[in-house]
Amino acid sequence: MAAVHERRTARAAPPASRWSPALWLPVSLWAGAAAVLALWWTDTGTVVGAAGWLTGAGRIAGLLCGYACAVLVGLMARVPLLEVRIGSDRVARWHAMAGRYTVCLLVAHIVLILAGYAAQDHASLVRETVTVVLDYPEMLKATAGGVLLCAVGAASARAVRRRTSYEFWYYTHLLTYAAVFLAFSHQLALGNDFAGKSAATAAWYALYLGVAALVVWYRIVVPARLNLRHRLRVESVHREAPGVYSVVVCGRRLDELDVRPGQFFRWRFLGAGLGWTSTPYSLSAPPRGDRLRITVKALGGHSAAVALLRPGTRVWAEGPYGSLTADRRTAHRTLLIAGGVGITPLRALFETLPGDVTLLYRARTAQDLALGGELEAIARRRGATVRYALNGADGERPALTAGALRAAFPGLAGYDVYLCGPRGFAEDVYAQLRAAGVPDRRIHHESFEL
């Protein structure tokens, strides 16, 4: 790792720590699940026999599944409080976990209820299934919803996700809304815990209508208002490195956007066949007047097509999202570690973070250093430090081990570290930082992998 600049800026006091909804949201969600269990408990008398136990367990699974469906959709609503204060990547992980719980509860509900009904009616499982689906009210719609939800779960499995396109995953995922809509009336029509209980029914309606309002507001109304107000268009496209291009987007009154360095938007370019896909790209420079800039590496069909965009192409953006911002800083000294195109959000932070800032940029060769000239200029202007970790002449990768990092950055355990890069790189560096003594609370990273 060669040190390019070694001048330092005066220290600035770190900002006060900010309250985070990451502390209370999980507690609130589990409290909601406990309230759902209490609904079953207060409505259930003595459970007798195998049929009673199976049916009771099926009711519990069904109630929790209905609650989990609302949570699942709520986490998809892109509420700024969550997307910015918690971080889009963490919310996405919570959504994925909620999805697995939901599908498991759905399967458990179906199997247990049918087995309990079959035992109660002394009928075969197949015959009981046909009777329930065809004769019970709202069951045909509920069956369709259940099939859709299981299909979404199957499409989201890691083994399937690796073999399908982002577009297929994205549009299959939207079927979650249809699945929840189809199954909702079944919950009230057949749920013993809601029959004749106006308070429970009103609470269930409030839960689902509240979540629906979040989705409509933050996924439809807010983006429509943003794009109608700012009228975004592609101004220019520039090559930065092999396979890496910057796109400058212009618009009206962009200074009114509440966007901070390190954040990203979800972009639709309404041309070059890209209008069907919404893809997250970070800003690679602080917002300037009526211009925003992203820098994209050709890693797939969508990102490769970005290089073909023409000036004047209409742009539809949603955001800003992400919590990889100066708000996370707690120490006087900051280390930014970028791998490949992960330089994009860190380049914006490198220009704007106060205090003593060092950037470590990992790339294969000097030709792969996107935005290198800008980084050099920023370092000279603000007296910051840039270091590069490049492959050797024989192709040998530099060692970013805990020992190497401690030697390169004395007092590393007292730094804030911002980390961005490909998943494997980020996981390896994170492990080495922890081994070097950097506390988890001071390692700030965000992943865009879905």
GROMACS .gro file of C-alpha atoms in nm:
model
  450
    1MET     CA    1   0.000   0.000   0.000
    2ALA     CA    2   0.167   0.316  -0.119
    3ALA     CA    3   0.096   0.638   0.064
    4VAL     CA    4   0.029   0.914  -0.186
    5HIS     CA    5  -0.054   1.208   0.042
    6GLU     CA    6   0.021   1.248   0.409
    7ARG     CA    7  -0.100   1.597   0.506
    8ARG     CA    8  -0.366   1.617   0.775
    9THR     CA    9  -0.653   1.851   0.853
   10ALA     CA   10  -0.741   1.997   1.190
   11ARG     CA   11  -0.953   1.777   1.409
   12ALA     CA   12  -1.325   1.838   1.431
   13ALA     CA   13  -1.545   1.731   1.718
   14PRO     CA   14  -1.746   1.419   1.633
   15PRO     CA   15  -2.120   1.458   1.622
   16ALA     CA   16  -2.336   1.348   1.909
   17SER     CA   17  -2.476   0.996   1.877
   18ARG     CA   18  -2.823   0.981   1.728
   19TRP     CA   19  -3.121   0.776   1.839
   20SER     CA   20  -3.180   0.486   1.603
   21PRO     CA   21  -3.506   0.302   1.536
   22ALA     CA   22  -3.295  -0.014   1.501
   23LEU     CA   23  -3.314  -0.033   1.881
   24TRP     CA   24  -3.691  -0.029   1.919
   25LEU     CA   25  -3.829  -0.168   1.592
   26PRO     CA   26  -3.743  -0.537   1.657
   27VAL     CA   27  -3.882  -0.506   2.009
   28SER     CA   28  -4.203  -0.355   1.871
   29LEU     CA   29  -4.241  -0.629   1.611
   30TRP     CA   30  -4.196  -0.906   1.865
   31ALA     CA   31  -4.438  -0.729   2.097
   32GLY     CA   32  -4.691  -0.733   1.814
   33ALA     CA   33  -4.638  -1.108   1.773
   34ALA     CA   34  -4.696  -1.152   2.147
   35ALA     CA   35  -5.022  -0.955   2.119
   36VAL     CA   36  -5.133  -1.188   1.838
   37LEU     CA   37  -5.063  -1.490   2.058
   38ALA     CA   38  -5.258  -1.323   2.338
   39LEU     CA   39  -5.553  -1.291   2.100
   40TRP     CA   40  -5.555  -1.668   2.053
   41TRP     CA   41  -5.498  -1.736   2.424
   42THR     CA   42  -5.790  -1.525   2.545
   43ASP     CA   43  -6.024  -1.678   2.288
   44THR     CA   44  -5.933  -2.042   2.347
   45GLY     CA   45  -6.081  -2.267   2.610
   46THR     CA   46  -5.971  -2.618   2.696
   47VAL     CA   47  -5.795  -2.800   2.412
   48VAL     CA   48  -5.904  -3.163   2.391
   49GLY     CA   49  -5.770  -3.446   2.178
   50ALA     CA   50  -5.534  -3.463   1.883
   51ALA     CA   51  -5.778  -3.277   1.656
   52GLY     CA   52  -5.801  -2.993   1.907
   53TRP     CA   53  -5.425  -2.964   1.946
   54LEU     CA   54  -5.366  -2.972   1.570
   55THR     CA   55  -5.638  -2.717   1.502
   56GLY     CA   56  -5.516  -2.492   1.784
   57ALA     CA   57  -5.159  -2.502   1.655
   58GLY     CA   58  -5.288  -2.428   1.305
   59ARG     CA   59  -5.480  -2.125   1.433
   60ILE     CA   60  -5.169  -1.992   1.607
   61ALA     CA   61  -4.962  -2.039   1.289
   62GLY     CA   62  -5.235  -1.871   1.083
   63LEU     CA   63  -5.259  -1.567   1.313
   64LEU     CA   64  -4.881  -1.527   1.318
   65CYS     CA   65  -4.866  -1.571   0.942
   66GLY     CA   66  -5.126  -1.298   0.894
   67TYR     CA   67  -4.928  -1.068   1.122
   68ALA     CA   68  -4.602  -1.157   0.945
   69CYS     CA   69  -4.760  -1.071   0.607
   70ALA     CA   70  -4.829  -0.719   0.731
   71VAL     CA   71  -4.474  -0.687   0.865
   72LEU     CA   72  -4.334  -0.822   0.538
   73VAL     CA   73  -4.518  -0.563   0.330
   74GLY     CA   74  -4.436  -0.284   0.575
   75LEU     CA   75  -4.066  -0.356   0.539
   76MET     CA   76  -4.110  -0.324   0.161
   77ALA     CA   77  -4.266   0.021   0.190
   78ARG     CA   78  -3.932   0.211   0.182
   79VAL     CA   79  -4.018   0.425   0.481
   80PRO     CA   80  -3.741   0.688   0.513
   81LEU     CA   81  -3.720   0.644   0.890
   82LEU     CA   82  -3.608   0.285   0.827
   83GLU     CA   83  -3.422   0.323   0.497
   84VAL     CA   84  -3.210   0.614   0.618
   85ARG     CA   85  -3.181   0.571   0.995
   86ILE     CA   86  -3.141   0.193   0.997
   87GLY     CA   87  -3.002   0.136   0.648
   88SER     CA   88  -3.155  -0.017   0.337
   89ASP     CA   89  -2.934  -0.325   0.353
   90ARG     CA   90  -3.034  -0.408   0.710
   91VAL     CA   91  -3.402  -0.350   0.632
   92ALA     CA   92  -3.363  -0.580   0.330
   93ARG     CA   93  -3.213  -0.850   0.553
   94TRP     CA   94  -3.500  -0.813   0.799
   95HIS     CA   95  -3.745  -0.835   0.509
   96ALA     CA   96  -3.578  -1.154   0.384
   97MET     CA   97  -3.592  -1.306   0.734
   98ALA     CA   98  -3.957  -1.204   0.770
   99GLY     CA   99  -4.027  -1.367   0.434
  100ARG     CA  100  -3.881  -1.698   0.548
  101TYR     CA  101  -4.085  -1.686   0.870
  102THR     CA  102  -4.400  -1.602   0.674
  103VAL     CA  103  -4.368  -1.891   0.431
  104CYS     CA  104  -4.286  -2.137   0.710
  105LEU     CA  105  -4.586  -2.019   0.913
  106LEU     CA  106  -4.808  -2.044   0.605
  107VAL     CA  107  -4.705  -2.403   0.539
  108ALA     CA  108  -4.746  -2.491   0.908
  109HIS     CA  109  -5.092  -2.330   0.914
  110ILE     CA  110  -5.210  -2.523   0.608
  111VAL     CA  111  -5.076  -2.860   0.721
  112LEU     CA  112  -5.189  -2.832   1.084
  113ILE     CA  113  -5.538  -2.699   1.010
  114LEU     CA  114  -5.608  -2.959   0.744
  115ALA     CA  115  -5.474  -3.237   0.965
  116GLY     CA  116  -5.687  -3.115   1.257
  117TYR     CA  117  -6.002  -3.087   1.045
  118ALA     CA  118  -5.938  -3.430   0.893
  119ALA     CA  119  -5.899  -3.584   1.240
  120GLN     CA  120  -6.214  -3.410   1.360
  121ASP     CA  121  -6.421  -3.526   1.059
  122HIS     CA  122  -6.260  -3.872   1.042
  123ALA     CA  123  -6.176  -3.805   0.678
  124SER     CA  124  -5.866  -3.850   0.468
  125LEU     CA  125  -5.633  -3.551   0.433
  126VAL     CA  126  -5.694  -3.533   0.056
  127ARG     CA  127  -6.073  -3.534   0.093
  128GLU     CA  128  -6.058  -3.274   0.372
  129THR     CA  129  -5.836  -3.052   0.158
  130VAL     CA  130  -6.080  -3.061  -0.134
  131THR     CA  131  -6.372  -2.985   0.097
  132VAL     CA  132  -6.199  -2.690   0.264
  133VAL     CA  133  -6.076  -2.535  -0.061
  134LEU     CA  134  -6.402  -2.572  -0.253
  135ASP     CA  135  -6.669  -2.531   0.016
  136TYR     CA  136  -6.535  -2.289   0.275
  137PRO     CA  137  -6.592  -1.915   0.218
  138GLU     CA  138  -6.301  -1.712   0.072
  139MET     CA  139  -6.087  -2.024   0.046
  140LEU     CA  140  -6.036  -2.018  -0.331
  141LYS     CA  141  -5.886  -1.669  -0.306
  142ALA     CA  142  -5.683  -1.770  -0.001
  143THR     CA  143  -5.549  -2.075  -0.187
  144ALA     CA  144  -5.442  -1.857  -0.478
  145GLY     CA  145  -5.275  -1.616  -0.236
  146GLY     CA  146  -5.095  -1.899  -0.060
  147VAL     CA  147  -4.965  -2.039  -0.389
  148LEU     CA  148  -4.838  -1.694  -0.490
  149LEU     CA  149  -4.666  -1.639  -0.157
  150CYS     CA  150  -4.493  -1.977  -0.177
  151ALA     CA  151  -4.385  -1.897  -0.533
  152VAL     CA  152  -4.232  -1.568  -0.417
  153GLY     CA  153  -4.053  -1.752  -0.139
  154ALA     CA  154  -3.917  -2.010  -0.382
  155ALA     CA  155  -3.798  -1.738  -0.623
  156SER     CA  156  -3.622  -1.562  -0.334
  157ALA     CA  157  -3.427  -1.871  -0.224
  158ARG     CA  158  -3.054  -1.810  -0.263
  159ALA     CA  159  -3.000  -2.104  -0.498
  160VAL     CA  160  -3.274  -1.976  -0.730
  161ARG     CA  161  -3.178  -1.610  -0.694
  162ARG     CA  162  -2.823  -1.681  -0.817
  163ARG     CA  163  -2.959  -1.832  -1.139
  164THR     CA  164  -3.221  -1.571  -1.229
  165SER     CA  165  -3.205  -1.211  -1.342
  166TYR     CA  166  -3.269  -0.915  -1.116
  167GLU     CA  167  -3.573  -0.827  -1.327
  168PHE     CA  168  -3.728  -1.171  -1.273
  169TRP     CA  169  -3.666  -1.149  -0.898
  170TYR     CA  170  -3.802  -0.794  -0.879
  171TYR     CA  171  -4.129  -0.855  -1.061
  172THR     CA  172  -4.189  -1.191  -0.893
  173HIS     CA  173  -4.143  -1.015  -0.560
  174LEU     CA  174  -4.424  -0.773  -0.641
  175LEU     CA  175  -4.665  -1.069  -0.637
  176THR     CA  176  -4.641  -1.047  -0.256
  177TYR     CA  177  -4.894  -0.763  -0.268
  178ALA     CA  178  -5.140  -0.975  -0.465
  179ALA     CA  179  -5.090  -1.272  -0.232
  180VAL     CA  180  -5.161  -1.067   0.080
  181PHE     CA  181  -5.465  -0.902  -0.079
  182LEU     CA  182  -5.615  -1.238  -0.180
  183ALA     CA  183  -5.563  -1.394   0.162
  184PHE     CA  184  -5.682  -1.104   0.378
  185SER     CA  185  -6.059  -1.163   0.359
  186HIS     CA  186  -6.008  -1.532   0.442
  187GLN     CA  187  -5.845  -1.436   0.772
  188LEU     CA  188  -6.155  -1.248   0.889
  189ALA     CA  189  -6.412  -1.481   0.734
  190LEU     CA  190  -6.279  -1.803   0.888
  191GLY     CA  191  -6.072  -1.682   1.181
  192ASN     CA  192  -6.244  -1.782   1.505
  193ASP     CA  193  -6.045  -1.514   1.685
  194PHE     CA  194  -6.224  -1.241   1.486
  195ALA     CA  195  -6.579  -1.379   1.469
  196GLY     CA  196  -6.806  -1.143   1.660
  197LYS     CA  197  -6.509  -0.955   1.809
  198SER     CA  198  -6.524  -0.599   1.684
  199ALA     CA  199  -6.212  -0.481   1.869
  200ALA     CA  200  -5.990  -0.755   1.725
  201THR     CA  201  -6.136  -0.706   1.378
  202ALA     CA  202  -6.083  -0.329   1.396
  203ALA     CA  203  -5.722  -0.378   1.510
  204TRP     CA  204  -5.657  -0.618   1.219
  205TYR     CA  205  -5.806  -0.372   0.969
  206ALA     CA  206  -5.598  -0.090   1.122
  207LEU     CA  207  -5.280  -0.299   1.088
  208TYR     CA  208  -5.337  -0.382   0.722
  209LEU     CA  209  -5.475  -0.043   0.620
  210GLY     CA  210  -5.184   0.128   0.795
  211VAL     CA  211  -4.933  -0.083   0.606
  212ALA     CA  212  -5.120  -0.025   0.279
  213ALA     CA  213  -5.109   0.350   0.341
  214LEU     CA  214  -4.731   0.335   0.391
  215VAL     CA  215  -4.687   0.149   0.062
  216VAL     CA  216  -4.909   0.387  -0.135
  217TRP     CA  217  -4.748   0.696   0.014
  218TYR     CA  218  -4.379   0.603   0.002
  219ARG     CA  219  -4.372   0.381  -0.308
  220ILE     CA  220  -4.618   0.575  -0.526
  221VAL     CA  221  -4.703   0.926  -0.405
  222VAL     CA  222  -4.360   1.041  -0.282
  223PRO     CA  223  -4.166   0.919  -0.590
  224ALA     CA  224  -4.427   1.066  -0.825
  225ARG     CA  225  -4.406   1.400  -0.646
  226LEU     CA  226  -4.025   1.397  -0.657
  227ASN     CA  227  -4.007   1.325  -1.028
  228LEU     CA  228  -4.282   1.564  -1.130
  229ARG     CA  229  -4.115   1.837  -0.927
  230HIS     CA  230  -3.754   1.786  -1.035
  231ARG     CA  231  -3.790   1.656  -1.397
  232LEU     CA  232  -3.468   1.454  -1.407
  233ARG     CA  233  -3.283   1.389  -1.733
  234VAL     CA  234  -2.947   1.249  -1.837
  235GLU     CA  235  -2.709   1.536  -1.911
  236SER     CA  236  -2.397   1.340  -2.006
  237VAL     CA  237  -2.216   1.004  -1.976
  238HIS     CA  238  -1.840   0.983  -1.919
  239ARG     CA  239  -1.598   0.687  -1.918
  240GLU     CA  240  -1.399   0.672  -1.595
  241ALA     CA  241  -1.214   0.338  -1.624
  242PRO     CA  242  -1.249   0.013  -1.822
  243GLY     CA  243  -1.620  -0.077  -1.793
  244VAL     CA  244  -1.691   0.212  -1.552
  245TYR     CA  245  -1.903   0.511  -1.653
  246SER     CA  246  -2.033   0.821  -1.476
  247VAL     CA  247  -2.380   0.951  -1.553
  248VAL     CA  248  -2.457   1.316  -1.481
  249VAL     CA  249  -2.828   1.378  -1.417
  250CYS     CA  250  -2.972   1.728  -1.429
  251GLY     CA  251  -3.305   1.861  -1.308
  252ARG     CA  252  -3.490   2.147  -1.150
  253ARG     CA  253  -3.438   2.263  -0.792
  254LEU     CA  254  -3.224   1.965  -0.697
  255ASP     CA  255  -3.081   2.166  -0.410
  256GLU     CA  256  -3.416   2.106  -0.237
  257LEU     CA  257  -3.355   1.731  -0.225
  258ASP     CA  258  -3.262   1.615   0.125
  259VAL     CA  259  -2.970   1.403   0.002
  260ARG     CA  260  -2.637   1.352   0.176
  261PRO     CA  261  -2.303   1.216   0.055
  262GLY     CA  262  -2.296   0.837   0.084
  263GLN     CA  263  -2.664   0.789  -0.001
  264PHE     CA  264  -2.817   0.634  -0.311
  265PHE     CA  265  -3.128   0.651  -0.526
  266ARG     CA  266  -3.313   0.376  -0.711
  267TRP     CA  267  -3.293   0.473  -1.077
  268ARG     CA  268  -3.505   0.401  -1.381
  269PHE     CA  269  -3.368   0.531  -1.710
  270LEU     CA  270  -3.663   0.562  -1.945
  271GLY     CA  271  -3.466   0.465  -2.250
  272ALA     CA  272  -3.221   0.201  -2.381
  273GLY     CA  273  -3.463  -0.066  -2.254
  274LEU     CA  274  -3.392   0.022  -1.890
  275GLY     CA  275  -3.731   0.164  -1.789
  276TRP     CA  276  -3.860  -0.167  -1.651
  277THR     CA  277  -3.590  -0.197  -1.387
  278SER     CA  278  -3.528   0.008  -1.072
  279THR     CA  279  -3.164  -0.029  -0.967
  280PRO     CA  280  -2.978   0.127  -0.671
  281TYR     CA  281  -2.673   0.338  -0.754
  282SER     CA  282  -2.493   0.564  -0.507
  283LEU     CA  283  -2.408   0.924  -0.577
  284SER     CA  284  -2.037   0.940  -0.663
  285ALA     CA  285  -2.010   1.311  -0.582
  286PRO     CA  286  -2.188   1.549  -0.347
  287PRO     CA  287  -2.496   1.710  -0.506
  288ARG     CA  288  -2.400   2.026  -0.691
  289GLY     CA  289  -2.670   2.278  -0.777
  290ASP     CA  290  -2.896   2.118  -1.033
  291ARG     CA  291  -2.682   1.811  -1.099
  292LEU     CA  292  -2.640   1.465  -0.948
  293ARG     CA  293  -2.381   1.207  -1.053
  294ILE     CA  294  -2.362   0.829  -1.027
  295THR     CA  295  -2.078   0.602  -1.135
  296VAL     CA  296  -2.163   0.253  -1.258
  297LYS     CA  297  -1.952  -0.052  -1.337
  298ALA     CA  298  -2.074  -0.294  -1.605
  299LEU     CA  299  -2.148  -0.604  -1.396
  300GLY     CA  300  -2.473  -0.710  -1.565
  301GLY     CA  301  -2.714  -0.627  -1.844
  302HIS     CA  302  -2.860  -0.318  -1.676
  303SER     CA  303  -2.532  -0.165  -1.561
  304ALA     CA  304  -2.367  -0.236  -1.898
  305ALA     CA  305  -2.652  -0.058  -2.081
  306VAL     CA  306  -2.598   0.256  -1.873
  307ALA     CA  307  -2.299   0.337  -2.096
  308LEU     CA  308  -2.540   0.362  -2.393
  309LEU     CA  309  -2.761   0.630  -2.237
  310ARG     CA  310  -2.805   0.943  -2.445
  311PRO     CA  311  -2.834   1.303  -2.322
  312GLY     CA  312  -3.196   1.399  -2.270
  313THR     CA  313  -3.308   1.053  -2.156
  314ARG     CA  314  -3.580   1.088  -1.895
  315VAL     CA  315  -3.495   0.955  -1.550
  316TRP     CA  316  -3.724   0.830  -1.274
  317ALA     CA  317  -3.556   0.827  -0.933
  318GLU     CA  318  -3.667   0.716  -0.586
  319GLY     CA  319  -3.485   0.822  -0.272
  320PRO     CA  320  -3.259   0.922  -0.123
  321TYR     CA  321  -3.194   0.606   0.078
  322GLY     CA  322  -2.911   0.462   0.281
  323SER     CA  323  -2.738   0.535   0.610
  324LEU     CA  324  -2.373   0.531   0.499
  325THR     CA  325  -2.342   0.900   0.587
  326ALA     CA  326  -2.148   1.131   0.815
  327ASP     CA  327  -2.420   1.078   1.078
  328ARG     CA  328  -2.255   0.748   1.172
  329ARG     CA  329  -1.921   0.910   1.257
  330THR     CA  330  -1.826   0.890   1.625
  331ALA     CA  331  -1.445   0.937   1.623
  332HIS     CA  332  -1.204   1.211   1.518
  333ARG     CA  333  -1.023   0.987   1.268
  334THR     CA  334  -1.193   0.810   0.980
  335LEU     CA  335  -1.070   0.539   0.744
  336LEU     CA  336  -1.259   0.478   0.418
  337ILE     CA  337  -1.195   0.137   0.257
  338ALA     CA  338  -1.324   0.092  -0.099
  339GLY     CA  339  -1.308  -0.213  -0.321
  340GLY     CA  340  -1.369  -0.167  -0.694
  341VAL     CA  341  -1.682   0.029  -0.773
  342GLY     CA  342  -1.747   0.055  -0.399
  343ILE     CA  343  -1.549   0.378  -0.433
  344THR     CA  344  -1.864   0.561  -0.546
  345PRO     CA  345  -2.028   0.646  -0.210
  346LEU     CA  346  -1.689   0.674  -0.039
  347ARG     CA  347  -1.564   0.926  -0.296
  348ALA     CA  348  -1.850   1.158  -0.195
  349LEU     CA  349  -1.774   1.101   0.174
  350PHE     CA  350  -1.400   1.156   0.115
  351GLU     CA  351  -1.476   1.506  -0.005
  352THR     CA  352  -1.717   1.601   0.273
  353LEU     CA  353  -1.638   1.411   0.596
  354PRO     CA  354  -1.487   1.644   0.857
  355GLY     CA  355  -1.180   1.563   1.058
  356ASP     CA  356  -0.880   1.340   0.989
  357VAL     CA  357  -0.974   1.124   0.686
  358THR     CA  358  -0.779   0.851   0.506
  359LEU     CA  359  -0.897   0.658   0.198
  360LEU     CA  360  -0.771   0.308   0.113
  361TYR     CA  361  -0.868   0.207  -0.241
  362ARG     CA  362  -0.836  -0.158  -0.348
  363ALA     CA  363  -0.820  -0.234  -0.722
  364ARG     CA  364  -0.645  -0.481  -0.949
  365THR     CA  365  -0.436  -0.231  -1.148
  366ALA     CA  366  -0.383   0.143  -1.169
  367GLN     CA  367  -0.603   0.145  -1.482
  368ASP     CA  368  -0.894   0.018  -1.273
  369LEU     CA  369  -0.882   0.314  -1.033
  370ALA     CA  370  -1.207   0.488  -1.123
  371LEU     CA  371  -1.219   0.856  -1.022
  372GLY     CA  372  -0.851   0.843  -0.928
  373GLY     CA  373  -0.778   1.194  -1.054
  374GLU     CA  374  -1.062   1.337  -0.847
  375LEU     CA  375  -0.943   1.157  -0.537
  376GLU     CA  376  -0.594   1.302  -0.579
  377ALA     CA  377  -0.736   1.652  -0.621
  378ILE     CA  378  -0.959   1.617  -0.313
  379ALA     CA  379  -0.665   1.490  -0.108
  380ARG     CA  380  -0.451   1.788  -0.210
  381ARG     CA  381  -0.730   2.036  -0.150
  382ARG     CA  382  -0.829   1.919   0.198
  383GLY     CA  383  -0.497   1.774   0.313
  384ALA     CA  384  -0.632   1.420   0.341
  385THR     CA  385  -0.460   1.089   0.266
  386VAL     CA  386  -0.507   0.845  -0.022
  387ARG     CA  387  -0.353   0.499  -0.027
  388TYR     CA  388  -0.386   0.231  -0.292
  389ALA     CA  389  -0.382  -0.148  -0.259
  390LEU     CA  390  -0.299  -0.282  -0.608
  391ASN     CA  391  -0.196  -0.622  -0.733
  392GLY     CA  392   0.175  -0.676  -0.773
  393ALA     CA  393   0.348  -0.712  -1.109
  394ASP     CA  394   0.302  -1.087  -1.086
  395GLY     CA  395  -0.069  -1.051  -1.007
  396GLU     CA  396  -0.026  -1.115  -0.634
  397ARG     CA  397  -0.301  -0.956  -0.426
  398PRO     CA  398  -0.200  -0.725  -0.141
  399ALA     CA  399  -0.258  -0.861   0.207
  400LEU     CA  400  -0.529  -0.666   0.389
  401THR     CA  401  -0.484  -0.865   0.708
  402ALA     CA  402  -0.541  -0.742   1.060
  403GLY     CA  403  -0.166  -0.706   1.110
  404ALA     CA  404  -0.115  -0.518   0.783
  405LEU     CA  405  -0.401  -0.281   0.860
  406ARG     CA  406  -0.273  -0.211   1.212
  407ALA     CA  407   0.076  -0.142   1.078
  408ALA     CA  408  -0.054   0.089   0.804
  409PHE     CA  409  -0.291   0.276   1.034
  410PRO     CA  410  -0.156   0.309   1.389
  411GLY     CA  411  -0.432   0.340   1.644
  412LEU     CA  412  -0.678   0.173   1.405
  413ALA     CA  413  -0.903   0.059   1.691
  414GLY     CA  414  -0.988   0.424   1.754
  415TYR     CA  415  -1.096   0.496   1.396
  416ASP     CA  416  -1.440   0.502   1.241
  417VAL     CA  417  -1.420   0.280   0.932
  418TYR     CA  418  -1.651   0.312   0.631
  419LEU     CA  419  -1.642   0.002   0.412
  420CYS     CA  420  -1.791  -0.051   0.066
  421GLY     CA  421  -1.715  -0.305  -0.205
  422PRO     CA  422  -1.813  -0.645  -0.347
  423ARG     CA  423  -1.964  -0.883  -0.094
  424GLY     CA  424  -1.664  -1.116  -0.061
  425PHE     CA  425  -1.422  -0.827  -0.027
  426ALA     CA  426  -1.638  -0.650   0.231
  427GLU     CA  427  -1.684  -0.966   0.441
  428ASP     CA  428  -1.309  -1.040   0.440
  429VAL     CA  429  -1.208  -0.685   0.531
  430TYR     CA  430  -1.478  -0.665   0.799
  431ALA     CA  431  -1.340  -0.981   0.963
  432GLN     CA  432  -0.986  -0.840   0.954
  433LEU     CA  433  -1.098  -0.509   1.103
  434ARG     CA  434  -1.266  -0.690   1.391
  435ALA     CA  435  -0.950  -0.895   1.441
  436ALA     CA  436  -0.752  -0.569   1.443
  437GLY     CA  437  -0.962  -0.448   1.736
  438VAL     CA  438  -1.204  -0.212   1.563
  439PRO     CA  439  -1.538  -0.227   1.750
  440ASP     CA  440  -1.838  -0.338   1.547
  441ARG     CA  441  -2.016  -0.010   1.622
  442ARG     CA  442  -1.738   0.177   1.440
  443ILE     CA  443  -1.744  -0.030   1.120
  444HIS     CA  444  -2.001   0.125   0.889
  445HIS     CA  445  -2.094  -0.064   0.573
  446GLU     CA  446  -2.386  -0.103   0.338
  447SER     CA  447  -2.452  -0.375   0.083
  448PHE     CA  448  -2.663  -0.344  -0.232
  449GLU     CA  449  -2.681  -0.720  -0.295
  450LEU     CA  450  -3.041  -0.850  -0.293
   0.00000   0.00000   0.00000
